[in-house]
Amino acid sequence: MVGHKRRLDDDGTSVQKSKKTKLLSDKPEKKTHKGAVPSTSAMTLDAIDFPRGGGSTLTPLEVKTIRAEAVREADQELFDSTKQAQVKPKQRKSDVKGKATEVDVQKQDTLRIEHLNYKRLMPGMRVLGQVMSIQPLAIVVSLPNQLFAHVPITQITSQLTHRLESTNDDEDEELDDNKSESSTQVPDLTDLFYVGQYVRAAVISTHPPGTTDMAGLGRVRDDAIKASRRVELSLLPEKVNVGVRKADLKIGYSLNAAVRSIEDHGYLLELGISGVSGFLSFKEAHKGDSDGSRLQLGALIHVSVIKMSSNGRTCTLTNDSDVLVSSSISEVTNVASVLPGSLVQSLITAVVPGGLNLQILGFFDATADELHLPSAHSSFKVGKKIKARVLYDLPTTTPPRFVVTLAEHHIRLQPKSTSDGQALHAAFPVGAVLEAVTVRRVEAERGLLVEVQPGQEGFVHISHVSDEHIPNLSASSGPWAPNTLHKARVIGHHPFDGILQLSLRSSVLEQRFIQAGQVQVGEVLKGIVKHLTDSALFVSISGNVDGVIWPVHYADIPLKHPSKKFKVGGNIKCRVLTVDPERNRVVLTAKKTLLDTAFPILTSFSDAKAGFLTHAVVFRVTDKHLMVEFFNNVNAVVPAREASETGAKLTDIYAPGKVIKVRIISVQPEAQRIVASIRQATSSFTSSVTDISGVLIGDTVEGVVTQLHKLNVVLSLKPSDVRALISFSGLARHWNTTVPELKTLLKPGASIGSLVVVSRNPEKGFVVITGYSKSDQQKKVTLSMDNVIVGQIVIGRVTKYARFGAHIKLTTRISGSLHPTDTSDDYETGNPFPAVDSILRAAVVGIDRPSNHLFLSTRPSRLSPNDVKQPVDREIHSIDDLKAGDTVRGFIKSVAEHGLFVMLGRGIDARVQIRELFDEYIKDWKSRFVVNQLVSGRVLNIDTANKKVEMTFRSGDLARAPPNSLTLSDLREGQKVVGRVKRIEQYGIFIGIEGSKISGLCHKSQLSDNKDADVTIALRTFREGDRVRAFIISRDLEKKQLSLGLKPSYFAGDDDEVESDSEHPQDNKLGVTDDVETHGALDGSDLGEERPQDSGSDEEELVTVGDGHDDDDDGDDIMEVDPTPPNLINASKLLGRQDTDVTPLKVDGFQWFMDDAIPYEQSSQSESSDQSDGEEGSVGRKKRKRRKEIETDVTADMQTKMPDSNADFERRLLGSPNSSYLWIQYMSFQLQLSEIDKARAIGKRAIQTIHFREEQEKLNVWIALLNLENVYGTDATMEAVFKDGVRYNDSKTIHLRLAAIFDESQKYEKAEEQYKRTCKKFGQSSKVWTLFCEHYLRHGQVENARKLLSRSLQSLEKRKHIKTISKFAQLEYKLGDAERGRTIFEGIVDSHPKRWDIWSVYMDMEARNGDIQHLRNMFNHVLAIKMTSHKAKAFFKKWLDLERKLGDEEGATAVKQKAVEWTQMAAEVA
């Protein structure tokens, strides 16, 4: 027969013939011997090959082995035939002839169609499956012939397993920048697979039925998932693709691959084939991908070969679904290369009752059972070619055989669907009853194959044919013969085969429910008590469907002994409370009130309507409201005013579990909130709530006075009869009278008109109204954007404040904005910022019709144009209304680092720089200004082109004269100047002259008068930026060079010069002085006279030695006089701490700018006062006073005075080199001079200098460096300091400190990333997880915080679990939901009742909430547990203290009585 291999002869010639036949595979095969039947052989797998030219690729050893097998087979057949001949007697010729005919028939027999079962599944076998369910740690797979298996999460890809193992690894490595953010977290299995996906798998182990201890599946009630425990599969490419060779990777070959890495242009894939790696470009990977999301690292994908590189090392692949469906193979190198799921060309060799015999790839035998044939398979004939997809191989058969499928959904690699396109589980849900199914085939030992509808089949297992035990089924007779009709019920699905799992058993047909999803919420059921525990009652509802009743729902009242009421096996009537189909859980209630209620039940939020009357169950009681529960987890809140009319405490009236009758009074769909009332649900209640939907805010109404209260007047609006309230003061303004006069005149029944609605209260059914002056009453015209005009008077309500003023709501569609400068003609007497919800009358000054927005003004000059009165603060419409020198007032818009921004008009802002704020120097200038503050200033400059305005708050002439130009020609030899060290070289120091761009060189020989001194040591005492006095030795105007000297001899006799110079301060140039005070500050008189001139820019050309001309602004050089930088941070922030007392480093009161140092302005004032005093007296008196000051002994202050120069700090550090406090002060001193790099260098120097045993001192400096980089550095510098800090300090401390620094500086995203980084590295630390949780809770990310608990428990040791859970519960109390914290604590004390420390913490948390009743219940609970008298005494003492603080005397007395009773009981037991 066609398709069978030839037997190997002893000489091996048939092997060559079979290989030669492969060359002619495209032509029909001719039979060489008529009637000859080829026989099978035991050819090994590796011997199957088809070389060109008729040669053989077998080695001599393989040929020898094959010949030996052929000899053994021939000998065995000969031995069997001889043995039969000896045993059997002689037969007649006719019998022999008939027997020979039977032998021929047996030789021509076809292959048997065998079904896959759990016994035939063995390790190493490869099979095609379909994803049926995705569990958290495993995938449930549907296999051919109604089998199920599972794939653990560790058997998907090795890359994914590595990511799972490295989640708690100590390696602190960041992924490359070109990797997506999703690769930093281990993806869920739902992100990698989807239900209905086809997968290739390899069997790695099988288990006997009933196995339960399998990782990834847990405790489940689904029969299919339970069955999947028997077989464990692997999707690893190295296991599934085993045996595939490099030569097989040709175009169209499909296989499994794992994403190994993500590169710039695509993905590198692991194929599991030695010497070959795959590449999948982004373009190919995202074909047809709508969201464009990248593949996860470690993901398993199904790919097809589209190109092989010339060197054979890289294979280009695609995962395009269209290509994968159509890809097929035509030849392979060995039998192991035929993977399940491969599409192959097949030839039908025989049609048998159970299916088809085929030949695939022109050589291998295959079978296809009837379940895997297309619906119209009657047209199959022998010799027909057809496409087939390999399902699995049969490794035990010799020669190898395969099982294939011809089903349409398998060929298309799509899930089976019905004829109308519905999914199988949707068209035939579990539990559906099928009235008539037709038996199509009977399998005696397996069951029945039935037809549900045309094109849809079902399978009835033999165990579900009847309630009685049936060992075998008859295919020709009996009640289940072919073409008989039966009633069946769907009990499951077999997704891979695309058939339904049915049952014909009467008991199943009579069951009310098959699964929980069929149970309807609110349905009344009768069940049987199955099991009773301390925490729940379990009820059998129907078959495998069980329900649970929580203790609070046992009865209308709490049961102390539920076992007396509920007996196992007894009947119980209950109502369905909630249904969870995913968890297959049904929650019931046995409360009689809910069972017998005559009111409609509420099962969904959409059914909730105002006025709906029903029963509910209280599940939470607070002082302000009740939380009640309806059916299907629908909740409502009952405010305290609607819960009781007596005003009693809710905790005294209601308890959780109480059934109450409520009426829904409001429904808020946006917030998913329902408000109910107990008071309005009573039969005696008469509803006073009126429908106010017809009255809107802003409507003009009129009404009749009905009641007069102390402060308000109650009106009945006409014609709606809506109740309205108006205050006496508002009505008095409306009538232009006083409140006392109004009270005497106003009587019930009076009519009042021209009132405006300002607010509504739908719950209570009333509105609040106000009025306006009769003189301003106008005919009401409905406001719309079509009829509104500029100048029109409108009325609106202030709703909020935005950046540009108050937001006014005029109508439901029209809004307005009121700028602060448009509120009044006099900003001081007006109200520029009216209160929210206040009603305003305003004039329209601008219209934005596309946005339905109006610009308003409440200036009296706008509201009453006829009343001509000059406004104090004029309107500024545009920048053209301003000119230099104008004095204007405005409101501060914002306080920036470099000055203020002031609002002068709508869309017109002015800038005030720091130097224009005050006439004198103010250190802490920001504290003088706040947003929205009224300020006055003068316009300094106007830039019409850029629409920029500069203002000044300073007094004096606005004409800013440029600073005195200082050039090299202005200097003279012998003059003494002040400068700063710019650069230090080996040959000398470069000094920049203050107030100019000039710099000169002080040669090292001009540093000391001692010729024998070591000048290199003198050079080391200077630092860049040091302020020095220099003596001009010479100048060269041609070369533009300046030579300076610093010898002390140059400054001898300074006292006389000081006096003479002080008499003529006007002779000094900017930044240049003939004498300087010994402490190094600028002379106060110079500063006071020249500072108003320093703010301008130097437009003249300044001579700079070596730099030529420079036209830059001199403001930066001039501002060097001001020691205050624009960015201020204090030392406590540098340390990253908030407390003032830090151990061992004390930073009390320390800031970047040393508060105990003499402020600059004070120094200037003192010097100015000294100078003024000197001017009034004689020259001699000034000399005596100066000498007296010089003779003052200040050595006592040297240790307490804060250093104010580099030299001072260096001296102090020589005595205290290990003081981190002093080092950080030194850093702050440099920062106040804006010397960021120097501050960094000092920090690094401190770390090298501090003794290695002073770990805390070093840590303080590291934290200071981190804070410095956070404020002034970049991400790169921060990362560098962080890595160094981790290397030299406790790693966890640095990680947590950096996260806290980001958090305190409001860099929340960076803080979150740092916490994630810390949790990854220190997952075994409970502190890390709790701090991360606290970070989330403080910033409102409640869900993220709660997810951390389960993640932390997976990483932490078991001994830390209780501690961590307790910490999370405490955080819930403090920052989250106290009820959730209570739930967590209840779980802890329930599982660990004798953890007295947990009880104590739990009580402390409850004491914070002040719920004394709950505390009493807790103390009663804990004291019921057996404990020592010492511990009981502590609990009673704690209880007594809480009663005195939160409770009352009666409670304290009860505690004392309980303590006596406990003592007596303990004595009796003893």
PDB file of N, CA and C in Angstrom, residues 881-939:
ATOM      1  N   ASP A 881      -0.932 102.238  28.116  1.00  0.00           N
ATOM      2  CA  ASP A 881      -1.439 103.132  29.146  1.00  0.00           C
ATOM      3  C   ASP A 881      -0.375 103.461  30.184  1.00  0.00           C
ATOM      4  N   LEU A 882       0.797 102.855  30.100  1.00  0.00           N
ATOM      5  CA  LEU A 882       1.858 103.086  31.071  1.00  0.00           C
ATOM      6  C   LEU A 882       2.994 103.853  30.427  1.00  0.00           C
ATOM      7  N   LYS A 883       3.701 104.599  31.256  1.00  0.00           N
ATOM      8  CA  LYS A 883       4.922 105.264  30.809  1.00  0.00           C
ATOM      9  C   LYS A 883       5.892 105.310  31.971  1.00  0.00           C
ATOM     10  N   ALA A 884       7.135 105.419  31.657  1.00  0.00           N
ATOM     11  CA  ALA A 884       8.177 105.418  32.682  1.00  0.00           C
ATOM     12  C   ALA A 884       7.942 106.552  33.673  1.00  0.00           C
ATOM     13  N   GLY A 885       8.033 106.221  34.935  1.00  0.00           N
ATOM     14  CA  GLY A 885       7.835 107.197  35.989  1.00  0.00           C
ATOM     15  C   GLY A 885       6.461 107.177  36.601  1.00  0.00           C
ATOM     16  N   ASP A 886       5.484 106.473  35.990  1.00  0.00           N
ATOM     17  CA  ASP A 886       4.132 106.393  36.553  1.00  0.00           C
ATOM     18  C   ASP A 886       4.159 105.621  37.867  1.00  0.00           C
ATOM     19  N   THR A 887       3.406 106.149  38.834  1.00  0.00           N
ATOM     20  CA  THR A 887       3.224 105.447  40.106  1.00  0.00           C
ATOM     21  C   THR A 887       1.922 104.661  40.023  1.00  0.00           C
ATOM     22  N   VAL A 888       2.002 103.359  40.175  1.00  0.00           N
ATOM     23  CA  VAL A 888       0.837 102.478  40.055  1.00  0.00           C
ATOM     24  C   VAL A 888       0.832 101.505  41.222  1.00  0.00           C
ATOM     25  N   ARG A 889      -0.360 100.967  41.441  1.00  0.00           N
ATOM     26  CA  ARG A 889      -0.512  99.937  42.461  1.00  0.00           C
ATOM     27  C   ARG A 889      -1.013  98.650  41.802  1.00  0.00           C
ATOM     28  N   GLY A 890      -0.667  97.549  42.426  1.00  0.00           N
ATOM     29  CA  GLY A 890      -1.081  96.251  41.907  1.00  0.00           C
ATOM     30  C   GLY A 890      -0.999  95.191  42.978  1.00  0.00           C
ATOM     31  N   PHE A 891      -1.234  93.963  42.556  1.00  0.00           N
ATOM     32  CA  PHE A 891      -1.246  92.832  43.481  1.00  0.00           C
ATOM     33  C   PHE A 891      -0.159  91.851  43.074  1.00  0.00           C
ATOM     34  N   ILE A 892       0.545  91.358  44.078  1.00  0.00           N
ATOM     35  CA  ILE A 892       1.633  90.425  43.809  1.00  0.00           C
ATOM     36  C   ILE A 892       1.051  89.138  43.229  1.00  0.00           C
ATOM     37  N   LYS A 893       1.564  88.765  42.065  1.00  0.00           N
ATOM     38  CA  LYS A 893       1.117  87.547  41.392  1.00  0.00           C
ATOM     39  C   LYS A 893       1.906  86.331  41.843  1.00  0.00           C
ATOM     40  N   SER A 894       3.220  86.501  41.989  1.00  0.00           N
ATOM     41  CA  SER A 894       4.058  85.387  42.427  1.00  0.00           C
ATOM     42  C   SER A 894       5.358  85.945  42.972  1.00  0.00           C
ATOM     43  N   VAL A 895       5.966  85.168  43.861  1.00  0.00           N
ATOM     44  CA  VAL A 895       7.258  85.495  44.442  1.00  0.00           C
ATOM     45  C   VAL A 895       8.258  84.494  43.889  1.00  0.00           C
ATOM     46  N   ALA A 896       9.156  84.996  43.028  1.00  0.00           N
ATOM     47  CA  ALA A 896      10.129  84.122  42.373  1.00  0.00           C
ATOM     48  C   ALA A 896      11.475  84.233  43.072  1.00  0.00           C
ATOM     49  N   GLU A 897      12.433  83.493  42.559  1.00  0.00           N
ATOM     50  CA  GLU A 897      13.758  83.503  43.162  1.00  0.00           C
ATOM     51  C   GLU A 897      14.494  84.810  42.915  1.00  0.00           C
ATOM     52  N   HIS A 898      14.160  85.490  41.817  1.00  0.00           N
ATOM     53  CA  HIS A 898      14.903  86.683  41.447  1.00  0.00           C
ATOM     54  C   HIS A 898      14.067  87.951  41.572  1.00  0.00           C
ATOM     55  N   GLY A 899      12.921  87.861  42.215  1.00  0.00           N
ATOM     56  CA  GLY A 899      12.119  89.053  42.391  1.00  0.00           C
ATOM     57  C   GLY A 899      10.643  88.746  42.450  1.00  0.00           C
ATOM     58  N   LEU A 900       9.832  89.768  42.119  1.00  0.00           N
ATOM     59  CA  LEU A 900       8.381  89.645  42.204  1.00  0.00           C
ATOM     60  C   LEU A 900       7.766  89.892  40.834  1.00  0.00           C
ATOM     61  N   PHE A 901       6.539  89.395  40.673  1.00  0.00           N
ATOM     62  CA  PHE A 901       5.703  89.721  39.526  1.00  0.00           C
ATOM     63  C   PHE A 901       4.416  90.323  40.066  1.00  0.00           C
ATOM     64  N   VAL A 902       4.066  91.503  39.547  1.00  0.00           N
ATOM     65  CA  VAL A 902       2.939  92.278  40.065  1.00  0.00           C
ATOM     66  C   VAL A 902       1.893  92.403  38.965  1.00  0.00           C
ATOM     67  N   MET A 903       0.614  92.152  39.323  1.00  0.00           N
ATOM     68  CA  MET A 903      -0.497  92.300  38.393  1.00  0.00           C
ATOM     69  C   MET A 903      -0.936  93.760  38.386  1.00  0.00           C
ATOM     70  N   LEU A 904      -0.811  94.430  37.228  1.00  0.00           N
ATOM     71  CA  LEU A 904      -1.237  95.814  37.086  1.00  0.00           C
ATOM     72  C   LEU A 904      -2.579  95.921  36.384  1.00  0.00           C
ATOM     73  N   GLY A 905      -2.907  94.959  35.593  1.00  0.00           N
ATOM     74  CA  GLY A 905      -4.167  94.954  34.868  1.00  0.00           C
ATOM     75  C   GLY A 905      -4.410  93.590  34.280  1.00  0.00           C
ATOM     76  N   ARG A 906      -5.520  93.448  33.586  1.00  0.00           N
ATOM     77  CA  ARG A 906      -5.859  92.162  32.998  1.00  0.00           C
ATOM     78  C   ARG A 906      -4.880  91.851  31.873  1.00  0.00           C
ATOM     79  N   GLY A 907      -4.010  90.877  32.101  1.00  0.00           N
ATOM     80  CA  GLY A 907      -3.011  90.488  31.116  1.00  0.00           C
ATOM     81  C   GLY A 907      -1.772  91.337  31.131  1.00  0.00           C
ATOM     82  N   ILE A 908      -1.619  92.226  32.110  1.00  0.00           N
ATOM     83  CA  ILE A 908      -0.448  93.104  32.176  1.00  0.00           C
ATOM     84  C   ILE A 908       0.222  92.879  33.525  1.00  0.00           C
ATOM     85  N   ASP A 909       1.434  92.339  33.490  1.00  0.00           N
ATOM     86  CA  ASP A 909       2.197  92.083  34.695  1.00  0.00           C
ATOM     87  C   ASP A 909       3.510  92.852  34.607  1.00  0.00           C
ATOM     88  N   ALA A 910       4.032  93.200  35.765  1.00  0.00           N
ATOM     89  CA  ALA A 910       5.314  93.898  35.847  1.00  0.00           C
ATOM     90  C   ALA A 910       6.265  93.097  36.710  1.00  0.00           C
ATOM     91  N   ARG A 911       7.561  93.209  36.393  1.00  0.00           N
ATOM     92  CA  ARG A 911       8.576  92.507  37.153  1.00  0.00           C
ATOM     93  C   ARG A 911       9.328  93.500  38.038  1.00  0.00           C
ATOM     94  N   VAL A 912       9.591  93.057  39.269  1.00  0.00           N
ATOM     95  CA  VAL A 912      10.378  93.853  40.202  1.00  0.00           C
ATOM     96  C   VAL A 912      11.559  92.995  40.616  1.00  0.00           C
ATOM     97  N   GLN A 913      12.750  93.378  40.216  1.00  0.00           N
ATOM     98  CA  GLN A 913      13.930  92.604  40.560  1.00  0.00           C
ATOM     99  C   GLN A 913      14.298  92.824  42.026  1.00  0.00           C
ATOM    100  N   ILE A 914      15.160  91.955  42.531  1.00  0.00           N
ATOM    101  CA  ILE A 914      15.507  92.012  43.954  1.00  0.00           C
ATOM    102  C   ILE A 914      16.136  93.362  44.301  1.00  0.00           C
ATOM    103  N   ARG A 915      16.964  93.852  43.414  1.00  0.00           N
ATOM    104  CA  ARG A 915      17.662  95.104  43.738  1.00  0.00           C
ATOM    105  C   ARG A 915      16.730  96.295  43.734  1.00  0.00           C
ATOM    106  N   GLU A 916      15.504  96.121  43.184  1.00  0.00           N
ATOM    107  CA  GLU A 916      14.552  97.217  43.147  1.00  0.00           C
ATOM    108  C   GLU A 916      13.503  97.124  44.245  1.00  0.00           C
ATOM    109  N   LEU A 917      13.698  96.226  45.198  1.00  0.00           N
ATOM    110  CA  LEU A 917      12.695  96.053  46.238  1.00  0.00           C
ATOM    111  C   LEU A 917      12.863  97.047  47.386  1.00  0.00           C
ATOM    112  N   PHE A 918      14.101  97.263  47.836  1.00  0.00           N
ATOM    113  CA  PHE A 918      14.344  98.100  49.010  1.00  0.00           C
ATOM    114  C   PHE A 918      15.485  99.057  48.715  1.00  0.00           C
ATOM    115  N   ASP A 919      15.461 100.156  49.478  1.00  0.00           N
ATOM    116  CA  ASP A 919      16.575 101.093  49.377  1.00  0.00           C
ATOM    117  C   ASP A 919      17.816 100.521  50.046  1.00  0.00           C
ATOM    118  N   GLU A 920      17.626  99.732  51.098  1.00  0.00           N
ATOM    119  CA  GLU A 920      18.757  99.140  51.780  1.00  0.00           C
ATOM    120  C   GLU A 920      18.752  97.636  51.541  1.00  0.00           C
ATOM    121  N   TYR A 921      19.825  97.006  51.969  1.00  0.00           N
ATOM    122  CA  TYR A 921      19.939  95.565  51.781  1.00  0.00           C
ATOM    123  C   TYR A 921      19.081  94.829  52.809  1.00  0.00           C
ATOM    124  N   ILE A 922      18.240  93.939  52.348  1.00  0.00           N
ATOM    125  CA  ILE A 922      17.400  93.101  53.208  1.00  0.00           C
ATOM    126  C   ILE A 922      17.762  91.657  52.898  1.00  0.00           C
ATOM    127  N   LYS A 923      18.171  90.949  53.919  1.00  0.00           N
ATOM    128  CA  LYS A 923      18.610  89.562  53.710  1.00  0.00           C
ATOM    129  C   LYS A 923      17.430  88.644  53.397  1.00  0.00           C
ATOM    130  N   ASP A 924      16.487  88.577  54.311  1.00  0.00           N
ATOM    131  CA  ASP A 924      15.331  87.692  54.135  1.00  0.00           C
ATOM    132  C   ASP A 924      14.194  88.496  53.514  1.00  0.00           C
ATOM    133  N   TRP A 925      14.340  88.803  52.215  1.00  0.00           N
ATOM    134  CA  TRP A 925      13.353  89.667  51.572  1.00  0.00           C
ATOM    135  C   TRP A 925      12.057  88.936  51.234  1.00  0.00           C
ATOM    136  N   LYS A 926      12.125  87.625  51.069  1.00  0.00           N
ATOM    137  CA  LYS A 926      10.915  86.886  50.678  1.00  0.00           C
ATOM    138  C   LYS A 926       9.831  86.931  51.750  1.00  0.00           C
ATOM    139  N   SER A 927      10.242  86.970  53.010  1.00  0.00           N
ATOM    140  CA  SER A 927       9.257  86.977  54.090  1.00  0.00           C
ATOM    141  C   SER A 927       8.444  88.266  54.126  1.00  0.00           C
ATOM    142  N   ARG A 928       8.900  89.298  53.398  1.00  0.00           N
ATOM    143  CA  ARG A 928       8.185  90.573  53.393  1.00  0.00           C
ATOM    144  C   ARG A 928       7.019  90.584  52.403  1.00  0.00           C
ATOM    145  N   PHE A 929       6.928  89.596  51.547  1.00  0.00           N
ATOM    146  CA  PHE A 929       5.924  89.632  50.488  1.00  0.00           C
ATOM    147  C   PHE A 929       5.150  88.317  50.464  1.00  0.00           C
ATOM    148  N   VAL A 930       3.870  88.408  50.140  1.00  0.00           N
ATOM    149  CA  VAL A 930       3.008  87.239  49.957  1.00  0.00           C
ATOM    150  C   VAL A 930       2.186  87.453  48.702  1.00  0.00           C
ATOM    151  N   VAL A 931       1.698  86.352  48.142  1.00  0.00           N
ATOM    152  CA  VAL A 931       0.867  86.423  46.941  1.00  0.00           C
ATOM    153  C   VAL A 931      -0.428  87.158  47.258  1.00  0.00           C
ATOM    154  N   ASN A 932      -0.896  87.980  46.306  1.00  0.00           N
ATOM    155  CA  ASN A 932      -2.121  88.794  46.405  1.00  0.00           C
ATOM    156  C   ASN A 932      -1.945  90.011  47.312  1.00  0.00           C
ATOM    157  N   GLN A 933      -0.731  90.289  47.744  1.00  0.00           N
ATOM    158  CA  GLN A 933      -0.476  91.476  48.570  1.00  0.00           C
ATOM    159  C   GLN A 933      -0.543  92.727  47.704  1.00  0.00           C
ATOM    160  N   LEU A 934      -1.133  93.804  48.255  1.00  0.00           N
ATOM    161  CA  LEU A 934      -1.219  95.077  47.555  1.00  0.00           C
ATOM    162  C   LEU A 934       0.114  95.818  47.709  1.00  0.00           C
ATOM    163  N   VAL A 935       0.683  96.226  46.580  1.00  0.00           N
ATOM    164  CA  VAL A 935       1.960  96.924  46.589  1.00  0.00           C
ATOM    165  C   VAL A 935       1.859  98.143  45.674  1.00  0.00           C
ATOM    166  N   SER A 936       2.766  99.080  45.897  1.00  0.00           N
ATOM    167  CA  SER A 936       2.816 100.310  45.097  1.00  0.00           C
ATOM    168  C   SER A 936       4.240 100.514  44.620  1.00  0.00           C
ATOM    169  N   GLY A 937       4.374 100.965  43.394  1.00  0.00           N
ATOM    170  CA  GLY A 937       5.691 101.190  42.835  1.00  0.00           C
ATOM    171  C   GLY A 937       5.633 102.118  41.649  1.00  0.00           C
ATOM    172  N   ARG A 938       6.801 102.341  41.080  1.00  0.00           N
ATOM    173  CA  ARG A 938       6.904 103.206  39.915  1.00  0.00           C
ATOM    174  C   ARG A 938       7.430 102.411  38.725  1.00  0.00           C
ATOM    175  N   VAL A 939       6.923 102.786  37.565  1.00  0.00           N
ATOM    176  CA  VAL A 939       7.344 102.117  36.337  1.00  0.00           C
ATOM    177  C   VAL A 939       8.756 102.572  36.016  1.00  0.00           C
TER     178      VAL A 939
END
